[in-house]
Amino acid sequence: MSEHTSAEVDAIVVGSGINGLVAAAELARAGWSVLVAERNSDIGGFIATEERTLPGYRHDTLHWETGRDGHDVSQAPLQTLVAPAAVVDLTAQVADDPDFLLEVAHLEAWEQEHGPLPEGGWLLYRTGWAVRGADAAAFTNDGHTPGVSVECARWLAEKSPLAGFGVETVGTDAGAAPGFDPAFPCHSLLLGANKWGLTSLRNLDKLPATGALLIVSPLPIVGGSGSPARVLALVER
């Protein structure tokens, strides 16, 4: 690490997350000498990507995910970024069992009521978990979080017409997914089929089961399999 004295810099920015980097860049553009202080070996904060789940899958903490062998984030096709969304609501089941898993039967029942899942669209899995977002301990819940069974992840990957899958939890997989066979089935099967994932979604309770148009805007990170993303939904009124 290089050493600096206060006389050598005009400003010190603590933290190299996106806000810190933007602030440092603007100060430097104005002619200031700027020092960015970061305790980690990599810069980027929450937008820094690293292998957090499976080898070869690099993503940030709050993110859009893609498969490791297909398109990177910068190559996401427009028809995936703007696409219809279906919402399956299993809030009541998750309230009774935080380890609840989405099964193929739930999706077949949804299709019986609402029609087929949208071709090239998104399935948004409403669990009510978003209400825990302001409490880190409740949100992670000691690893007891809802997700998807292995069979359902395989069905989504191989048989569904969907382009992607979105959840309210911290990851597309359940908290118990490390013990599944295969482990992390959404990552290994769904993302492995070059489909996409969205996590930590909010306001799914405001969307209808069908009819919403999803607009997803990840950062176009070249070579990245994950990115922060702003996700909007348009609903006809």
PDB file of C-alpha atoms in Angstrom:
ATOM      1  CA  MET A   1       0.000   0.000   0.000  1.00  0.00           C
ATOM      2  CA  SER A   2       1.344   3.438  -0.874  1.00  0.00           C
ATOM      3  CA  GLU A   3       1.567   6.129   1.786  1.00  0.00           C
ATOM      4  CA  HIS A   4       0.191   9.644   1.412  1.00  0.00           C
ATOM      5  CA  THR A   5       0.293  12.740   3.594  1.00  0.00           C
ATOM      6  CA  SER A   6      -2.617  15.123   3.957  1.00  0.00           C
ATOM      7  CA  ALA A   7      -0.625  17.748   2.043  1.00  0.00           C
ATOM      8  CA  GLU A   8      -0.554  15.553  -1.064  1.00  0.00           C
ATOM      9  CA  VAL A   9      -4.320  15.254  -1.547  1.00  0.00           C
ATOM     10  CA  ASP A  10      -7.236  17.651  -1.567  1.00  0.00           C
ATOM     11  CA  ALA A  11      -9.866  15.079  -0.587  1.00  0.00           C
ATOM     12  CA  ILE A  12     -10.050  11.570   0.814  1.00  0.00           C
ATOM     13  CA  VAL A  13     -13.024   9.418  -0.195  1.00  0.00           C
ATOM     14  CA  VAL A  14     -13.645   6.520   2.178  1.00  0.00           C
ATOM     15  CA  GLY A  15     -15.003   3.469   0.386  1.00  0.00           C
ATOM     16  CA  SER A  16     -14.779   2.482  -3.270  1.00  0.00           C
ATOM     17  CA  GLY A  17     -18.411   1.564  -3.857  1.00  0.00           C
ATOM     18  CA  ILE A  18     -20.243   3.105  -6.768  1.00  0.00           C
ATOM     19  CA  ASN A  19     -21.044   6.295  -4.844  1.00  0.00           C
ATOM     20  CA  GLY A  20     -17.466   6.691  -3.670  1.00  0.00           C
ATOM     21  CA  LEU A  21     -16.070   6.135  -7.140  1.00  0.00           C
ATOM     22  CA  VAL A  22     -18.481   8.636  -8.691  1.00  0.00           C
ATOM     23  CA  ALA A  23     -17.654  11.229  -6.039  1.00  0.00           C
ATOM     24  CA  ALA A  24     -13.921  10.696  -6.538  1.00  0.00           C
ATOM     25  CA  ALA A  25     -14.270  10.958 -10.324  1.00  0.00           C
ATOM     26  CA  GLU A  26     -16.233  14.216 -10.097  1.00  0.00           C
ATOM     27  CA  LEU A  27     -13.710  15.744  -7.696  1.00  0.00           C
ATOM     28  CA  ALA A  28     -10.824  14.669  -9.916  1.00  0.00           C
ATOM     29  CA  ARG A  29     -12.609  16.126 -12.942  1.00  0.00           C
ATOM     30  CA  ALA A  30     -12.790  19.423 -11.074  1.00  0.00           C
ATOM     31  CA  GLY A  31      -9.017  19.368 -10.657  1.00  0.00           C
ATOM     32  CA  TRP A  32      -8.756  18.014  -7.115  1.00  0.00           C
ATOM     33  CA  SER A  33      -6.173  15.482  -6.031  1.00  0.00           C
ATOM     34  CA  VAL A  34      -8.226  12.624  -4.591  1.00  0.00           C
ATOM     35  CA  LEU A  35      -7.324   9.574  -2.505  1.00  0.00           C
ATOM     36  CA  VAL A  36      -9.843   6.688  -2.366  1.00  0.00           C
ATOM     37  CA  ALA A  37      -9.448   4.589   0.801  1.00  0.00           C
ATOM     38  CA  GLU A  38     -10.726   0.997   0.549  1.00  0.00           C
ATOM     39  CA  ARG A  39     -10.157  -1.821   3.063  1.00  0.00           C
ATOM     40  CA  ASN A  40     -10.906  -4.616   0.567  1.00  0.00           C
ATOM     41  CA  SER A  41      -8.546  -5.846  -2.119  1.00  0.00           C
ATOM     42  CA  ASP A  42     -11.113  -5.161  -4.867  1.00  0.00           C
ATOM     43  CA  ILE A  43     -12.931  -1.931  -5.564  1.00  0.00           C
ATOM     44  CA  GLY A  44     -16.594  -1.651  -6.449  1.00  0.00           C
ATOM     45  CA  GLY A  45     -18.448  -2.338  -3.201  1.00  0.00           C
ATOM     46  CA  PHE A  46     -21.829  -3.900  -3.968  1.00  0.00           C
ATOM     47  CA  ILE A  47     -21.170  -3.744  -7.709  1.00  0.00           C
ATOM     48  CA  ALA A  48     -17.976  -5.785  -7.440  1.00  0.00           C
ATOM     49  CA  THR A  49     -18.490  -9.269  -8.797  1.00  0.00           C
ATOM     50  CA  GLU A  50     -16.982 -12.385  -7.276  1.00  0.00           C
ATOM     51  CA  GLU A  51     -17.654 -16.106  -6.989  1.00  0.00           C
ATOM     52  CA  ARG A  52     -20.199 -16.250  -4.172  1.00  0.00           C
ATOM     53  CA  THR A  53     -22.054 -19.502  -4.864  1.00  0.00           C
ATOM     54  CA  LEU A  54     -20.660 -21.821  -7.548  1.00  0.00           C
ATOM     55  CA  PRO A  55     -17.317 -21.766  -9.407  1.00  0.00           C
ATOM     56  CA  GLY A  56     -17.601 -19.688 -12.557  1.00  0.00           C
ATOM     57  CA  TYR A  57     -20.625 -17.667 -11.410  1.00  0.00           C
ATOM     58  CA  ARG A  58     -19.522 -14.133 -10.594  1.00  0.00           C
ATOM     59  CA  HIS A  59     -22.065 -11.659  -9.276  1.00  0.00           C
ATOM     60  CA  ASP A  60     -22.581  -8.824  -6.837  1.00  0.00           C
ATOM     61  CA  THR A  61     -24.780  -8.817  -3.750  1.00  0.00           C
ATOM     62  CA  LEU A  62     -27.990  -7.252  -5.085  1.00  0.00           C
ATOM     63  CA  HIS A  63     -28.177  -8.468  -8.569  1.00  0.00           C
ATOM     64  CA  TRP A  64     -29.174  -9.718 -11.932  1.00  0.00           C
ATOM     65  CA  GLU A  65     -27.700 -13.147 -12.669  1.00  0.00           C
ATOM     66  CA  THR A  66     -26.944 -15.027 -15.836  1.00  0.00           C
ATOM     67  CA  GLY A  67     -25.409 -18.375 -16.676  1.00  0.00           C
ATOM     68  CA  ARG A  68     -21.656 -18.708 -16.755  1.00  0.00           C
ATOM     69  CA  ASP A  69     -21.389 -20.149 -20.269  1.00  0.00           C
ATOM     70  CA  GLY A  70     -23.884 -18.001 -22.177  1.00  0.00           C
ATOM     71  CA  HIS A  71     -24.335 -14.266 -22.640  1.00  0.00           C
ATOM     72  CA  ASP A  72     -22.623 -11.967 -20.189  1.00  0.00           C
ATOM     73  CA  VAL A  73     -24.599  -9.047 -18.757  1.00  0.00           C
ATOM     74  CA  SER A  74     -23.518  -6.680 -21.525  1.00  0.00           C
ATOM     75  CA  GLN A  75     -24.996  -9.068 -24.115  1.00  0.00           C
ATOM     76  CA  ALA A  76     -28.478  -9.403 -22.615  1.00  0.00           C
ATOM     77  CA  PRO A  77     -30.961  -9.319 -25.496  1.00  0.00           C
ATOM     78  CA  LEU A  78     -33.484  -6.484 -25.563  1.00  0.00           C
ATOM     79  CA  GLN A  79     -36.414  -8.903 -25.683  1.00  0.00           C
ATOM     80  CA  THR A  80     -35.303 -10.230 -22.285  1.00  0.00           C
ATOM     81  CA  LEU A  81     -34.828  -6.779 -20.758  1.00  0.00           C
ATOM     82  CA  VAL A  82     -38.346  -5.740 -21.774  1.00  0.00           C
ATOM     83  CA  ALA A  83     -40.709  -8.695 -21.463  1.00  0.00           C
ATOM     84  CA  PRO A  84     -44.051  -9.808 -19.991  1.00  0.00           C
ATOM     85  CA  ALA A  85     -44.175 -11.041 -16.405  1.00  0.00           C
ATOM     86  CA  ALA A  86     -46.248 -13.641 -14.605  1.00  0.00           C
ATOM     87  CA  VAL A  87     -46.550 -13.518 -10.807  1.00  0.00           C
ATOM     88  CA  VAL A  88     -47.088 -16.645  -8.716  1.00  0.00           C
ATOM     89  CA  ASP A  89     -48.163 -15.790  -5.168  1.00  0.00           C
ATOM     90  CA  LEU A  90     -47.290 -18.294  -2.435  1.00  0.00           C
ATOM     91  CA  THR A  91     -47.081 -15.804   0.404  1.00  0.00           C
ATOM     92  CA  ALA A  92     -49.426 -17.761   2.659  1.00  0.00           C
ATOM     93  CA  GLN A  93     -47.413 -20.960   2.332  1.00  0.00           C
ATOM     94  CA  VAL A  94     -44.132 -19.182   3.081  1.00  0.00           C
ATOM     95  CA  ALA A  95     -45.669 -17.508   6.139  1.00  0.00           C
ATOM     96  CA  ASP A  96     -46.223 -21.002   7.560  1.00  0.00           C
ATOM     97  CA  ASP A  97     -42.866 -22.410   6.412  1.00  0.00           C
ATOM     98  CA  PRO A  98     -39.861 -20.156   5.658  1.00  0.00           C
ATOM     99  CA  ASP A  99     -38.128 -23.110   3.947  1.00  0.00           C
ATOM    100  CA  PHE A 100     -41.040 -23.539   1.529  1.00  0.00           C
ATOM    101  CA  LEU A 101     -40.117 -24.673  -1.988  1.00  0.00           C
ATOM    102  CA  LEU A 102     -41.850 -23.864  -5.249  1.00  0.00           C
ATOM    103  CA  GLU A 103     -42.841 -27.084  -7.024  1.00  0.00           C
ATOM    104  CA  VAL A 104     -43.905 -27.892 -10.593  1.00  0.00           C
ATOM    105  CA  ALA A 105     -47.411 -28.606  -9.297  1.00  0.00           C
ATOM    106  CA  HIS A 106     -47.749 -24.982  -8.124  1.00  0.00           C
ATOM    107  CA  LEU A 107     -46.934 -23.735 -11.613  1.00  0.00           C
ATOM    108  CA  GLU A 108     -49.266 -26.222 -13.268  1.00  0.00           C
ATOM    109  CA  ALA A 109     -52.067 -25.018 -10.964  1.00  0.00           C
ATOM    110  CA  TRP A 110     -51.196 -21.411 -11.844  1.00  0.00           C
ATOM    111  CA  GLU A 111     -51.423 -22.211 -15.560  1.00  0.00           C
ATOM    112  CA  GLN A 112     -54.797 -23.892 -15.048  1.00  0.00           C
ATOM    113  CA  GLU A 113     -56.101 -20.633 -13.591  1.00  0.00           C
ATOM    114  CA  HIS A 114     -54.272 -18.000 -15.642  1.00  0.00           C
ATOM    115  CA  GLY A 115     -53.172 -19.669 -18.858  1.00  0.00           C
ATOM    116  CA  PRO A 116     -49.682 -20.514 -20.119  1.00  0.00           C
ATOM    117  CA  LEU A 117     -46.575 -18.796 -18.835  1.00  0.00           C
ATOM    118  CA  PRO A 118     -45.395 -16.036 -21.186  1.00  0.00           C
ATOM    119  CA  GLU A 119     -43.069 -17.042 -24.013  1.00  0.00           C
ATOM    120  CA  GLY A 120     -39.737 -15.332 -23.440  1.00  0.00           C
ATOM    121  CA  GLY A 121     -41.090 -13.682 -20.302  1.00  0.00           C
ATOM    122  CA  TRP A 122     -40.372 -13.648 -16.589  1.00  0.00           C
ATOM    123  CA  LEU A 123     -41.794 -15.636 -13.699  1.00  0.00           C
ATOM    124  CA  LEU A 124     -41.818 -13.579 -10.501  1.00  0.00           C
ATOM    125  CA  TYR A 125     -42.050 -15.631  -7.306  1.00  0.00           C
ATOM    126  CA  ARG A 126     -43.927 -13.657  -4.650  1.00  0.00           C
ATOM    127  CA  THR A 127     -43.239 -14.978  -1.139  1.00  0.00           C
ATOM    128  CA  GLY A 128     -43.843 -11.912   1.033  1.00  0.00           C
ATOM    129  CA  TRP A 129     -40.131 -11.891   1.867  1.00  0.00           C
ATOM    130  CA  ALA A 130     -39.758  -8.281   0.740  1.00  0.00           C
ATOM    131  CA  VAL A 131     -41.249  -7.034   4.026  1.00  0.00           C
ATOM    132  CA  ARG A 132     -38.076  -8.269   5.738  1.00  0.00           C
ATOM    133  CA  GLY A 133     -35.825  -6.118   3.552  1.00  0.00           C
ATOM    134  CA  ALA A 134     -35.120  -3.454   6.174  1.00  0.00           C
ATOM    135  CA  ASP A 135     -33.930  -6.034   8.738  1.00  0.00           C
ATOM    136  CA  ALA A 136     -30.787  -7.889   7.660  1.00  0.00           C
ATOM    137  CA  ALA A 137     -31.188 -10.629  10.265  1.00  0.00           C
ATOM    138  CA  ALA A 138     -34.824 -11.273   9.325  1.00  0.00           C
ATOM    139  CA  PHE A 139     -33.988 -11.147   5.626  1.00  0.00           C
ATOM    140  CA  THR A 140     -31.278 -13.800   5.819  1.00  0.00           C
ATOM    141  CA  ASN A 141     -33.179 -15.655   8.607  1.00  0.00           C
ATOM    142  CA  ASP A 142     -30.212 -17.873   9.527  1.00  0.00           C
ATOM    143  CA  GLY A 143     -30.370 -19.513   6.102  1.00  0.00           C
ATOM    144  CA  HIS A 144     -34.065 -20.399   6.300  1.00  0.00           C
ATOM    145  CA  THR A 145     -35.411 -18.740   3.154  1.00  0.00           C
ATOM    146  CA  PRO A 146     -37.856 -19.971   0.506  1.00  0.00           C
ATOM    147  CA  GLY A 147     -36.790 -21.125  -2.919  1.00  0.00           C
ATOM    148  CA  VAL A 148     -37.296 -23.718  -5.627  1.00  0.00           C
ATOM    149  CA  SER A 149     -37.113 -27.502  -5.566  1.00  0.00           C
ATOM    150  CA  VAL A 150     -34.617 -29.321  -7.771  1.00  0.00           C
ATOM    151  CA  GLU A 151     -37.430 -30.711  -9.919  1.00  0.00           C
ATOM    152  CA  CYS A 152     -38.990 -27.286 -10.374  1.00  0.00           C
ATOM    153  CA  ALA A 153     -35.656 -25.664 -11.251  1.00  0.00           C
ATOM    154  CA  ARG A 154     -35.127 -28.366 -13.875  1.00  0.00           C
ATOM    155  CA  TRP A 155     -38.645 -27.795 -15.248  1.00  0.00           C
ATOM    156  CA  LEU A 156     -38.065 -24.039 -15.455  1.00  0.00           C
ATOM    157  CA  ALA A 157     -34.778 -24.647 -17.246  1.00  0.00           C
ATOM    158  CA  GLU A 158     -35.841 -27.352 -19.686  1.00  0.00           C
ATOM    159  CA  LYS A 159     -39.595 -27.173 -20.202  1.00  0.00           C
ATOM    160  CA  SER A 160     -40.844 -23.682 -19.464  1.00  0.00           C
ATOM    161  CA  PRO A 161     -40.976 -20.976 -22.170  1.00  0.00           C
ATOM    162  CA  LEU A 162     -39.558 -18.411 -19.742  1.00  0.00           C
ATOM    163  CA  ALA A 163     -36.447 -16.296 -20.204  1.00  0.00           C
ATOM    164  CA  GLY A 164     -35.969 -15.565 -16.527  1.00  0.00           C
ATOM    165  CA  PHE A 165     -37.007 -16.011 -12.909  1.00  0.00           C
ATOM    166  CA  GLY A 166     -37.242 -13.348 -10.207  1.00  0.00           C
ATOM    167  CA  VAL A 167     -37.512 -13.596  -6.416  1.00  0.00           C
ATOM    168  CA  GLU A 168     -37.847 -11.379  -3.346  1.00  0.00           C
ATOM    169  CA  THR A 169     -35.120 -13.228  -1.419  1.00  0.00           C
ATOM    170  CA  VAL A 170     -31.369 -12.667  -1.438  1.00  0.00           C
ATOM    171  CA  GLY A 171     -30.816 -15.402  -4.052  1.00  0.00           C
ATOM    172  CA  THR A 172     -32.799 -17.379  -6.590  1.00  0.00           C
ATOM    173  CA  ASP A 173     -32.060 -20.539  -4.601  1.00  0.00           C
ATOM    174  CA  ALA A 174     -33.476 -21.515  -1.216  1.00  0.00           C
ATOM    175  CA  GLY A 175     -31.447 -21.095   1.937  1.00  0.00           C
ATOM    176  CA  ALA A 176     -31.202 -24.893   2.148  1.00  0.00           C
ATOM    177  CA  ALA A 177     -29.973 -25.202  -1.449  1.00  0.00           C
ATOM    178  CA  PRO A 178     -26.337 -26.047  -0.573  1.00  0.00           C
ATOM    179  CA  GLY A 179     -27.630 -29.432   0.600  1.00  0.00           C
ATOM    180  CA  PHE A 180     -29.689 -30.180  -2.515  1.00  0.00           C
ATOM    181  CA  ASP A 181     -28.602 -32.545  -5.272  1.00  0.00           C
ATOM    182  CA  PRO A 182     -27.457 -30.766  -7.307  1.00  0.00           C
ATOM    183  CA  ALA A 183     -26.598 -27.927  -4.958  1.00  0.00           C
ATOM    184  CA  PHE A 184     -28.017 -24.518  -5.868  1.00  0.00           C
ATOM    185  CA  PRO A 185     -30.344 -25.919  -8.555  1.00  0.00           C
ATOM    186  CA  CYS A 186     -31.432 -22.523  -9.848  1.00  0.00           C
ATOM    187  CA  HIS A 187     -27.812 -21.602 -10.460  1.00  0.00           C
ATOM    188  CA  SER A 188     -26.717 -24.946 -11.858  1.00  0.00           C
ATOM    189  CA  LEU A 189     -29.861 -25.805 -13.862  1.00  0.00           C
ATOM    190  CA  LEU A 190     -31.810 -22.628 -14.614  1.00  0.00           C
ATOM    191  CA  LEU A 191     -28.884 -20.267 -15.092  1.00  0.00           C
ATOM    192  CA  GLY A 192     -26.951 -23.143 -16.602  1.00  0.00           C
ATOM    193  CA  ALA A 193     -29.583 -23.219 -19.370  1.00  0.00           C
ATOM    194  CA  ASN A 194     -28.679 -19.603 -20.223  1.00  0.00           C
ATOM    195  CA  LYS A 195     -31.749 -18.216 -18.530  1.00  0.00           C
ATOM    196  CA  TRP A 196     -31.658 -15.214 -16.235  1.00  0.00           C
ATOM    197  CA  GLY A 197     -32.309 -14.437 -12.586  1.00  0.00           C
ATOM    198  CA  LEU A 198     -33.405 -11.414 -10.540  1.00  0.00           C
ATOM    199  CA  THR A 199     -33.161 -11.209  -6.756  1.00  0.00           C
ATOM    200  CA  SER A 200     -34.204  -8.910  -3.901  1.00  0.00           C
ATOM    201  CA  LEU A 201     -37.260  -7.660  -5.797  1.00  0.00           C
ATOM    202  CA  ARG A 202     -39.805  -5.383  -4.132  1.00  0.00           C
ATOM    203  CA  ASN A 203     -43.466  -4.459  -4.670  1.00  0.00           C
ATOM    204  CA  LEU A 204     -44.500  -7.758  -6.229  1.00  0.00           C
ATOM    205  CA  ASP A 205     -47.676  -7.428  -4.151  1.00  0.00           C
ATOM    206  CA  LYS A 206     -48.656  -4.537  -6.413  1.00  0.00           C
ATOM    207  CA  LEU A 207     -48.539  -6.618  -9.605  1.00  0.00           C
ATOM    208  CA  PRO A 208     -51.328  -8.704 -11.131  1.00  0.00           C
ATOM    209  CA  ALA A 209     -50.844 -12.387 -11.852  1.00  0.00           C
ATOM    210  CA  THR A 210     -50.643 -11.544 -15.569  1.00  0.00           C
ATOM    211  CA  GLY A 211     -50.448  -8.405 -17.656  1.00  0.00           C
ATOM    212  CA  ALA A 212     -47.386  -6.602 -16.280  1.00  0.00           C
ATOM    213  CA  LEU A 213     -44.506  -5.623 -18.550  1.00  0.00           C
ATOM    214  CA  LEU A 214     -41.099  -5.920 -16.889  1.00  0.00           C
ATOM    215  CA  ILE A 215     -38.270  -3.511 -17.715  1.00  0.00           C
ATOM    216  CA  VAL A 216     -34.874  -4.643 -16.421  1.00  0.00           C
ATOM    217  CA  SER A 217     -31.797  -2.402 -16.562  1.00  0.00           C
ATOM    218  CA  PRO A 218     -28.578  -4.117 -15.392  1.00  0.00           C
ATOM    219  CA  LEU A 219     -25.203  -2.484 -15.805  1.00  0.00           C
ATOM    220  CA  PRO A 220     -23.648  -3.741 -19.074  1.00  0.00           C
ATOM    221  CA  ILE A 221     -20.613  -5.319 -17.386  1.00  0.00           C
ATOM    222  CA  VAL A 222     -18.460  -6.953 -20.047  1.00  0.00           C
ATOM    223  CA  GLY A 223     -17.629 -10.496 -18.990  1.00  0.00           C
ATOM    224  CA  GLY A 224     -19.827 -10.223 -15.907  1.00  0.00           C
ATOM    225  CA  SER A 225     -22.403 -12.837 -14.958  1.00  0.00           C
ATOM    226  CA  GLY A 226     -24.072 -10.473 -12.486  1.00  0.00           C
ATOM    227  CA  SER A 227     -24.924  -6.820 -11.976  1.00  0.00           C
ATOM    228  CA  PRO A 228     -27.015  -4.470  -9.865  1.00  0.00           C
ATOM    229  CA  ALA A 229     -30.252  -3.779 -11.699  1.00  0.00           C
ATOM    230  CA  ARG A 230     -33.192  -1.413 -11.534  1.00  0.00           C
ATOM    231  CA  VAL A 231     -36.367  -3.340 -12.273  1.00  0.00           C
ATOM    232  CA  LEU A 232     -39.602  -1.589 -13.228  1.00  0.00           C
ATOM    233  CA  ALA A 233     -43.017  -2.971 -14.057  1.00  0.00           C
ATOM    234  CA  LEU A 234     -45.665  -1.319 -16.207  1.00  0.00           C
ATOM    235  CA  VAL A 235     -49.274  -2.188 -15.404  1.00  0.00           C
ATOM    236  CA  GLU A 236     -52.247  -1.129 -17.491  1.00  0.00           C
ATOM    237  CA  ARG A 237     -54.815   0.912 -15.540  1.00  0.00           C
TER     238      ARG A 237
END
